[in-house]
Each structure stands twice: as C-alpha cells, then as structure tokens.
Amino acid sequence: MADSNSRYNAPAIVVGGGLNALGVVRSLGQAGVPVHVLDTDPRSPAMRSRFAAAHVVSSLDGSAFMAELQQVAARLGPQVVLFLTEEKTVNTVSECRASLPASLLIRLPEHQRLMALMHKQGFQELAEALAAPVPRTVRLQGSQDLPKVRTLNYPCVLKPSEKSYEYGARFKKAYKVASAEEVDALYREIEPVLADMVVQEWIEGGDGDIYFCLQYIGGQGQVVSSFPGRKIRSWPPRIGGTASCTAAWEHAQELSDTTAAFFRQVGFTGIGSMEYKRDARDGRFCMVEPTVARTDFQEEVATLNGCNLPLAAYCHELDLPAPAVNPVHPPRVWRDSQIDRWSQEESGDPPDTASRSHDVFDAYRRWNDPMPWLDHVGSRLVQRFKR
C-alpha cells in the first residue's frame, strides 16, 4: 500500500484483475499512489498484490458494475483517478459516462469515435481516410461477404472485428490463412458464434518485427507520455498476444510521432496504444490495431524501462508535476514465462539476439510482491496434478 508521506494522496481505482491490471497496480503502488482494485475474482493476480486494496464486485460491465464502482469511489474522497483494463468495461463506462460521479477522473474521447476505434473495421476506415500506413482489410458480416476475400493477396489474417468473450472461449485470437478457400472453411465454423470478422493482408516478418507505442494523450491532444516497445515473442506465435517484449528506444521518434499524429487527427484522448508490424521486405512500419481507453496487456514494460505511463496519466489528471522519464539502457525485458516458453517451443524460433543478454522481469514474480506469483505457481501445480 502507499506510504502515508507520499505526495500522491489521491487514490486510483484499477478495474480488472489480470496481468494487465497487475502491471498498472505495481506501477502506481510502488510510486506511492493508494491503489484500489475491482475484480470479480478475489484470487486474480492484481487482487493479490500487496500494492492495492482489493474489492470484489459482481461484474466488470453493465449497470451492476456501475453501481458498485460508484459505491467504492464514494468512500475514497473528492478525487479518484480511474484506470480500465478490459474492453467490456470501456464499453460500459463510455456509454454511462454522464452518470459517473465528478470525483472519478478518466479521460475519454467522444463515444462514437471511441466505438469506431475499438472496432477493427472502424479503425481501418479511419486509417484509410487519413492515408495512414495500414494493410488492406475486408470485413465479413455474413457468408454472403466471402467473395470479397478473393480480392486480397495471401497469406492473410482472419480475426474478430472487436473483442468477443464467447469467441475467445472457443477460437484462437487470430488465424493465419493461406487462401480464400481456407478463409471460407474457417469462417463458416466461426460465423454461428461471431459473424463480424475481418481478413487482413499479412505483413512479412516474425514476432520480433511487431512494435507498439504506448501513450497518454491530454485534453488538448498533447502527448503527455510515450513509450516505444517491441515484442520478442507472441502466443500463439505470429498472431497472438504478447508473451515477452522490451523497449525500442531506437525507434522512439518515428513510433511516437506516427501514433500521436493519428490520435490527434481522429480526436483521441486518454490512455491508448498502437501496434505496428515492421515489414521485413522494406522496413516500413504498418499500423495493425490500436488499444484505446484502457491499458495494454504489457503496460508494465514501460515502467520497467523508466517510463511510468500510468503514473504520468495519474499526475496529468491531478495537475501534478509529470514524473521524470529515465530510459533504461540496455532495455529490460517483460516476460510471461509460461506462454513465452510455449511460443518458443511451438515456433522453433532461435533466441532473440538483440535482447539475449538483457535483464528479464517475470510478469508475475517480484521479490517485493510475491503473492501473485505464488498463486500462479500453485494453480499450475494443481492443474498438473489433476492431469
């Protein structure tokens, strides 16, 4: 918990309990911010951190969640900075923003613009209108749209247009497909669960060619804080979420400028990021997709490398001096060890030479915050015993 002598007296609420939230809790809590976590699972990683007070809620979206959020906020004082970590919570908070108490501080863009950015086709249309560097994409809303995919150059990626928990329970995050026929077969299996999908032309390169830029954008469109990063491995390989990543200071200017220009042109403010893939053929950065109004899964990699972005957001909303950015050289690696190992085993990729000798920080294991890791290890042992 926060030091009583800390200059950061206003509390923060972090909604969600996964690894994403754990990184935000540690970033804020270790800086001295009083942190409160809301989640449905009392044993989720962030709920077990010593750097936050845990509050069990019945839901992370909908009217029940809003009522419980307001109840917690009412007990915490006149100013509370709110951090969201899941898309379903973003949807609810944005839709119900007019009912948020004045004490809760969160910066969001206009609702319809936010919804467009959260939808892959909405983002695609905005990016194309601005001549941003994006690969060609076709939207599928039903099997009648399948003939459109024959206009694309293969291989491609088939993925949901927006986050769907029902889809995620049954299918991979994305599928690399080699032909229109393969799209047809996969889509007909997926369509009964989620009809709204996109097919996007593949950008040549491996996991180490995937970059991202985490940012916080102030009310006037100014960049409050910016961090450039690079994935090392993804799970599943090539098409999945981050298994390990590090800083990419060498591309800081280009990634920051490109991301900030896009966010400014579309009127986005608040916390967000842009994922890129660097084309192995010509070295050009192509935009893949944004994350908006919530923190990124690997948000803590910025803090580990000297750029505490959640703290910068907190300070900006409270009109406090911005925390210093002290880039770490050589960069540190953030890693979810279990899925990183799975990725290396399945892909067969050699070790990442650029980060091989760099210090590695496990996403769970920290000497000053042991319970998330101990719980994680315990749950793995139980699963292994059951098998």
PDB file of C-alpha atoms in Angstrom, residues 159-273:
ATOM      1  CA  LYS A 159      -9.609 -12.187 -36.703  1.00  0.00           C
ATOM      2  CA  PRO A 160     -12.648 -10.754 -34.852  1.00  0.00           C
ATOM      3  CA  SER A 161     -13.702  -7.199 -35.639  1.00  0.00           C
ATOM      4  CA  GLU A 162     -13.958  -6.491 -31.909  1.00  0.00           C
ATOM      5  CA  LYS A 163     -13.447  -8.250 -28.604  1.00  0.00           C
ATOM      6  CA  SER A 164     -15.840 -11.172 -28.066  1.00  0.00           C
ATOM      7  CA  TYR A 165     -15.571 -13.293 -24.935  1.00  0.00           C
ATOM      8  CA  GLU A 166     -17.735 -16.026 -26.467  1.00  0.00           C
ATOM      9  CA  TYR A 167     -15.414 -16.160 -29.485  1.00  0.00           C
ATOM     10  CA  GLY A 168     -12.319 -16.167 -27.253  1.00  0.00           C
ATOM     11  CA  ALA A 169     -13.599 -19.170 -25.316  1.00  0.00           C
ATOM     12  CA  ARG A 170     -13.746 -21.313 -28.477  1.00  0.00           C
ATOM     13  CA  PHE A 171     -11.299 -19.961 -31.033  1.00  0.00           C
ATOM     14  CA  LYS A 172      -7.780 -18.554 -31.368  1.00  0.00           C
ATOM     15  CA  LYS A 173      -7.162 -14.825 -31.171  1.00  0.00           C
ATOM     16  CA  ALA A 174      -6.406 -14.876 -34.902  1.00  0.00           C
ATOM     17  CA  TYR A 175      -5.705 -17.307 -37.740  1.00  0.00           C
ATOM     18  CA  LYS A 176      -3.073 -17.012 -40.442  1.00  0.00           C
ATOM     19  CA  VAL A 177      -4.750 -18.205 -43.645  1.00  0.00           C
ATOM     20  CA  ALA A 178      -3.108 -19.152 -46.939  1.00  0.00           C
ATOM     21  CA  SER A 179      -6.061 -18.834 -49.328  1.00  0.00           C
ATOM     22  CA  ALA A 180      -9.617 -17.641 -49.832  1.00  0.00           C
ATOM     23  CA  GLU A 181     -10.730 -21.259 -49.563  1.00  0.00           C
ATOM     24  CA  GLU A 182      -9.193 -21.541 -46.112  1.00  0.00           C
ATOM     25  CA  VAL A 183     -10.984 -18.346 -45.047  1.00  0.00           C
ATOM     26  CA  ASP A 184     -14.248 -19.824 -46.318  1.00  0.00           C
ATOM     27  CA  ALA A 185     -13.873 -23.037 -44.314  1.00  0.00           C
ATOM     28  CA  LEU A 186     -12.822 -21.298 -41.091  1.00  0.00           C
ATOM     29  CA  TYR A 187     -15.394 -18.554 -41.299  1.00  0.00           C
ATOM     30  CA  ARG A 188     -18.301 -20.941 -41.744  1.00  0.00           C
ATOM     31  CA  GLU A 189     -17.245 -22.627 -38.499  1.00  0.00           C
ATOM     32  CA  ILE A 190     -16.892 -19.314 -36.654  1.00  0.00           C
ATOM     33  CA  GLU A 191     -19.928 -17.485 -38.076  1.00  0.00           C
ATOM     34  CA  PRO A 192     -22.551 -19.041 -35.729  1.00  0.00           C
ATOM     35  CA  VAL A 193     -20.549 -17.735 -32.766  1.00  0.00           C
ATOM     36  CA  LEU A 194     -19.355 -14.405 -34.215  1.00  0.00           C
ATOM     37  CA  ALA A 195     -20.244 -13.230 -37.704  1.00  0.00           C
ATOM     38  CA  ASP A 196     -18.356  -9.915 -37.573  1.00  0.00           C
ATOM     39  CA  MET A 197     -14.774 -10.761 -38.633  1.00  0.00           C
ATOM     40  CA  VAL A 198     -12.048  -9.137 -40.728  1.00  0.00           C
ATOM     41  CA  VAL A 199      -9.474 -10.568 -43.134  1.00  0.00           C
ATOM     42  CA  GLN A 200      -6.268  -8.532 -43.303  1.00  0.00           C
ATOM     43  CA  GLU A 201      -3.321  -8.928 -45.636  1.00  0.00           C
ATOM     44  CA  TRP A 202      -0.285 -10.413 -43.911  1.00  0.00           C
ATOM     45  CA  ILE A 203       2.788  -8.252 -43.310  1.00  0.00           C
ATOM     46  CA  GLU A 204       6.019 -10.205 -43.707  1.00  0.00           C
ATOM     47  CA  GLY A 205       8.072 -10.636 -40.551  1.00  0.00           C
ATOM     48  CA  GLY A 206       8.296 -12.560 -37.311  1.00  0.00           C
ATOM     49  CA  ASP A 207       7.252 -11.813 -33.752  1.00  0.00           C
ATOM     50  CA  GLY A 208      10.340  -9.664 -33.260  1.00  0.00           C
ATOM     51  CA  ASP A 209       9.087  -7.349 -36.032  1.00  0.00           C
ATOM     52  CA  ILE A 210       5.974  -6.391 -34.036  1.00  0.00           C
ATOM     53  CA  TYR A 211       6.294  -2.994 -32.367  1.00  0.00           C
ATOM     54  CA  PHE A 212       3.976  -0.849 -30.271  1.00  0.00           C
ATOM     55  CA  CYS A 213       3.747   2.651 -28.874  1.00  0.00           C
ATOM     56  CA  LEU A 214       2.043   3.228 -25.518  1.00  0.00           C
ATOM     57  CA  GLN A 215       0.800   6.782 -24.976  1.00  0.00           C
ATOM     58  CA  TYR A 216      -1.242   9.072 -22.774  1.00  0.00           C
ATOM     59  CA  ILE A 217      -2.880  11.957 -24.647  1.00  0.00           C
ATOM     60  CA  GLY A 218      -4.073  15.048 -22.781  1.00  0.00           C
ATOM     61  CA  GLY A 219      -7.200  17.085 -23.329  1.00  0.00           C
ATOM     62  CA  GLN A 220      -5.637  19.365 -25.931  1.00  0.00           C
ATOM     63  CA  GLY A 221      -4.244  16.437 -27.901  1.00  0.00           C
ATOM     64  CA  GLN A 222      -0.769  16.821 -26.426  1.00  0.00           C
ATOM     65  CA  VAL A 223       1.418  13.772 -25.786  1.00  0.00           C
ATOM     66  CA  VAL A 224       1.749  13.535 -22.007  1.00  0.00           C
ATOM     67  CA  SER A 225       3.846  10.354 -22.092  1.00  0.00           C
ATOM     68  CA  SER A 226       5.024   7.972 -24.809  1.00  0.00           C
ATOM     69  CA  PHE A 227       6.880   4.665 -24.782  1.00  0.00           C
ATOM     70  CA  PRO A 228       8.172   2.671 -27.782  1.00  0.00           C
ATOM     71  CA  GLY A 229       8.288  -1.129 -27.461  1.00  0.00           C
ATOM     72  CA  ARG A 230       8.952  -4.291 -29.410  1.00  0.00           C
ATOM     73  CA  LYS A 231       7.558  -7.775 -28.960  1.00  0.00           C
ATOM     74  CA  ILE A 232      10.040 -10.624 -28.649  1.00  0.00           C
ATOM     75  CA  ARG A 233       7.551 -13.479 -28.767  1.00  0.00           C
ATOM     76  CA  SER A 234       3.775 -13.807 -29.145  1.00  0.00           C
ATOM     77  CA  TRP A 235       1.371 -16.535 -28.095  1.00  0.00           C
ATOM     78  CA  PRO A 236       0.245 -18.113 -30.327  1.00  0.00           C
ATOM     79  CA  PRO A 237       3.322 -17.334 -32.449  1.00  0.00           C
ATOM     80  CA  ARG A 238       2.925 -14.679 -35.178  1.00  0.00           C
ATOM     81  CA  ILE A 239      -0.735 -13.919 -34.448  1.00  0.00           C
ATOM     82  CA  GLY A 240      -1.259 -13.840 -30.673  1.00  0.00           C
ATOM     83  CA  GLY A 241      -0.842 -11.538 -27.714  1.00  0.00           C
ATOM     84  CA  THR A 242       2.419 -10.556 -26.078  1.00  0.00           C
ATOM     85  CA  ALA A 243       4.473 -13.290 -24.424  1.00  0.00           C
ATOM     86  CA  SER A 244       7.603 -11.156 -23.990  1.00  0.00           C
ATOM     87  CA  CYS A 245       8.660  -7.672 -25.012  1.00  0.00           C
ATOM     88  CA  THR A 246      11.176  -4.914 -24.443  1.00  0.00           C
ATOM     89  CA  ALA A 247      11.834  -1.239 -25.193  1.00  0.00           C
ATOM     90  CA  ALA A 248      12.598   0.011 -28.696  1.00  0.00           C
ATOM     91  CA  TRP A 249      14.274   3.331 -27.935  1.00  0.00           C
ATOM     92  CA  GLU A 250      15.957   3.304 -31.344  1.00  0.00           C
ATOM     93  CA  HIS A 251      12.555   3.873 -32.986  1.00  0.00           C
ATOM     94  CA  ALA A 252      11.119   6.203 -30.329  1.00  0.00           C
ATOM     95  CA  GLN A 253      10.774   9.273 -32.532  1.00  0.00           C
ATOM     96  CA  GLU A 254       9.112   7.597 -35.501  1.00  0.00           C
ATOM     97  CA  LEU A 255       6.698   5.479 -33.448  1.00  0.00           C
ATOM     98  CA  SER A 256       5.761   8.350 -31.140  1.00  0.00           C
ATOM     99  CA  ASP A 257       5.244  10.851 -33.956  1.00  0.00           C
ATOM    100  CA  THR A 258       3.200   8.445 -36.114  1.00  0.00           C
ATOM    101  CA  THR A 259       0.996   7.340 -33.204  1.00  0.00           C
ATOM    102  CA  ALA A 260       0.463  10.863 -31.888  1.00  0.00           C
ATOM    103  CA  ALA A 261      -0.401  12.198 -35.358  1.00  0.00           C
ATOM    104  CA  PHE A 262      -3.062   9.518 -35.858  1.00  0.00           C
ATOM    105  CA  PHE A 263      -4.574  10.026 -32.408  1.00  0.00           C
ATOM    106  CA  ARG A 264      -4.626  13.797 -32.929  1.00  0.00           C
ATOM    107  CA  GLN A 265      -6.302  13.515 -36.331  1.00  0.00           C
ATOM    108  CA  VAL A 266      -9.060  11.225 -35.055  1.00  0.00           C
ATOM    109  CA  GLY A 267      -9.624  13.196 -31.851  1.00  0.00           C
ATOM    110  CA  PHE A 268      -8.477  10.522 -29.423  1.00  0.00           C
ATOM    111  CA  THR A 269      -7.526  11.486 -25.866  1.00  0.00           C
ATOM    112  CA  GLY A 270      -6.667   9.415 -22.814  1.00  0.00           C
ATOM    113  CA  ILE A 271      -4.702   6.201 -22.447  1.00  0.00           C
ATOM    114  CA  GLY A 272      -4.053   4.069 -25.516  1.00  0.00           C
ATOM    115  CA  SER A 273      -1.520   2.469 -27.801  1.00  0.00           C
TER     116      SER A 273
END
